[in-house]
Amino acid sequence: MNKEKRHQILTRLRDNNPHPETELEYSSPFELLVAVTLSAQATDVGVNKATRKLFPVANTPQAILDIGHDTLRDYIKTIGLFNSKAANVYKMCQILVDEHNSIVPENREALEALPGVGRKTANVVLNTAFGWPTIAVDTHIDRVSNRTKFAMGKNVVEVEKKLLKVVPAEFKVDVHHWLILHGRYTCTARKPKCGSCIIEDLCEFKEKTE
């Protein structure tokens, strides 16, 4: 795909949704960090249902330490892998209190050192909470990037590197949200909704659907 076509795609996505936001509900960098950590192999809808009950009770590292690991686990038990996630979030909170004065660090290395936080989670927090031009690649973005031929790669790291290379600076902060929403609602896994897609004529997917 050439750069002119990529620019047209991004322009249309921006015109359609000028101020995209994550569908995870949060009101602070810490709440976002917890929500993204909980969202691994889970839906944003499912995470929001749990955090709507958790955050009014405990939405700081110290508050989560105060309610204790078992109570935290009970709040998130409707989410997949809740046992390991509760353990990670609890350990994360202890490190944030002990080493970061309860503040989420605006630093990739420090974020990735936290339990349960990998490259994708760090990218989401840096992008969404702090406005960094990072691009977190999940299954939706990987699928859309490869299927449309926008930025092809054999794995999520390759796709991320290609996106960072080919996405112009003016689009970098928001492209993560545009692509994930496009993959979630239009360019779906089993049957993409090509007939109602705003970039269908620009997409290079050969097996388009009605």
Short mmCIF file of N, CA and C in Angstrom, two decimals, residues 39 42 44 120 124 135-146 155-156 159-160 163 176 179-181 183-184:
data_model
loop_
_atom_site.label_atom_id
_atom_site.label_comp_id
_atom_site.label_asym_id
_atom_site.label_seq_id
_atom_site.Cartn_x
_atom_site.Cartn_y
_atom_site.Cartn_z
N SER A 39 -7.75 -6.23 31.17
CA SER A 39 -8.41 -6.47 29.87
C SER A 39 -7.75 -7.55 29.03
N ALA A 42 -9.81 -10.51 27.80
CA ALA A 42 -11.14 -10.19 28.31
C ALA A 42 -11.69 -9.02 27.50
N ASP A 44 -13.59 -5.28 26.98
CA ASP A 44 -13.69 -4.01 27.68
C ASP A 44 -15.00 -3.93 28.46
N LYS A 120 2.35 -4.11 25.23
CA LYS A 120 1.07 -3.57 24.76
C LYS A 120 0.43 -2.69 25.83
N VAL A 124 -0.42 1.34 25.68
CA VAL A 124 -1.76 1.92 25.89
C VAL A 124 -1.70 3.02 26.94
N ILE A 135 1.91 3.10 19.61
CA ILE A 135 0.83 2.35 18.97
C ILE A 135 0.79 0.94 19.56
N ALA A 136 -0.19 0.69 20.39
CA ALA A 136 -0.35 -0.64 20.98
C ALA A 136 -1.09 -1.53 19.98
N VAL A 137 -0.50 -2.67 19.67
CA VAL A 137 -1.10 -3.56 18.68
C VAL A 137 -1.71 -4.78 19.37
N ASP A 138 -3.02 -4.91 19.26
CA ASP A 138 -3.72 -6.10 19.77
C ASP A 138 -4.19 -6.93 18.58
N THR A 139 -5.04 -7.93 18.84
CA THR A 139 -5.49 -8.80 17.75
C THR A 139 -6.30 -8.04 16.71
N HIS A 140 -7.10 -7.05 17.14
CA HIS A 140 -7.90 -6.26 16.20
C HIS A 140 -7.00 -5.47 15.26
N ILE A 141 -6.02 -4.77 15.83
CA ILE A 141 -5.14 -3.93 15.03
C ILE A 141 -4.25 -4.78 14.13
N ASP A 142 -3.79 -5.90 14.65
CA ASP A 142 -2.99 -6.83 13.84
C ASP A 142 -3.80 -7.31 12.63
N ARG A 143 -5.06 -7.66 12.87
CA ARG A 143 -5.92 -8.14 11.78
C ARG A 143 -6.19 -7.05 10.75
N VAL A 144 -6.59 -5.87 11.20
CA VAL A 144 -6.90 -4.77 10.28
C VAL A 144 -5.67 -4.37 9.48
N SER A 145 -4.53 -4.27 10.13
CA SER A 145 -3.30 -3.84 9.46
C SER A 145 -2.89 -4.81 8.37
N ASN A 146 -3.00 -6.11 8.66
CA ASN A 146 -2.61 -7.12 7.68
C ASN A 146 -3.66 -7.31 6.60
N ASN A 155 3.87 -10.73 13.19
CA ASN A 155 3.44 -10.73 14.59
C ASN A 155 3.16 -9.29 15.02
N VAL A 156 2.66 -9.13 16.24
CA VAL A 156 2.23 -7.79 16.68
C VAL A 156 3.40 -6.81 16.79
N VAL A 159 4.10 -5.59 13.26
CA VAL A 159 3.05 -4.67 12.85
C VAL A 159 3.23 -3.32 13.54
N GLU A 160 3.55 -3.34 14.81
CA GLU A 160 3.78 -2.09 15.55
C GLU A 160 4.91 -1.29 14.91
N LEU A 163 3.73 0.17 11.60
CA LEU A 163 2.81 1.30 11.81
C LEU A 163 3.57 2.54 12.24
N HIS A 176 -4.12 4.24 17.12
CA HIS A 176 -4.43 3.03 17.90
C HIS A 176 -5.93 2.88 18.10
N LEU A 179 -7.95 2.20 14.70
CA LEU A 179 -7.79 0.84 14.17
C LEU A 179 -8.46 -0.20 15.06
N ILE A 180 -8.37 -0.02 16.37
CA ILE A 180 -8.99 -1.01 17.26
C ILE A 180 -10.51 -0.96 17.14
N LEU A 181 -11.07 0.24 17.05
CA LEU A 181 -12.53 0.37 16.90
C LEU A 181 -12.98 -0.15 15.53
N GLY A 183 -11.54 -2.51 13.84
CA GLY A 183 -11.48 -3.96 13.91
C GLY A 183 -12.56 -4.57 14.77
N ARG A 184 -12.96 -3.84 15.80
CA ARG A 184 -13.97 -4.36 16.74
C ARG A 184 -15.37 -4.34 16.13
#
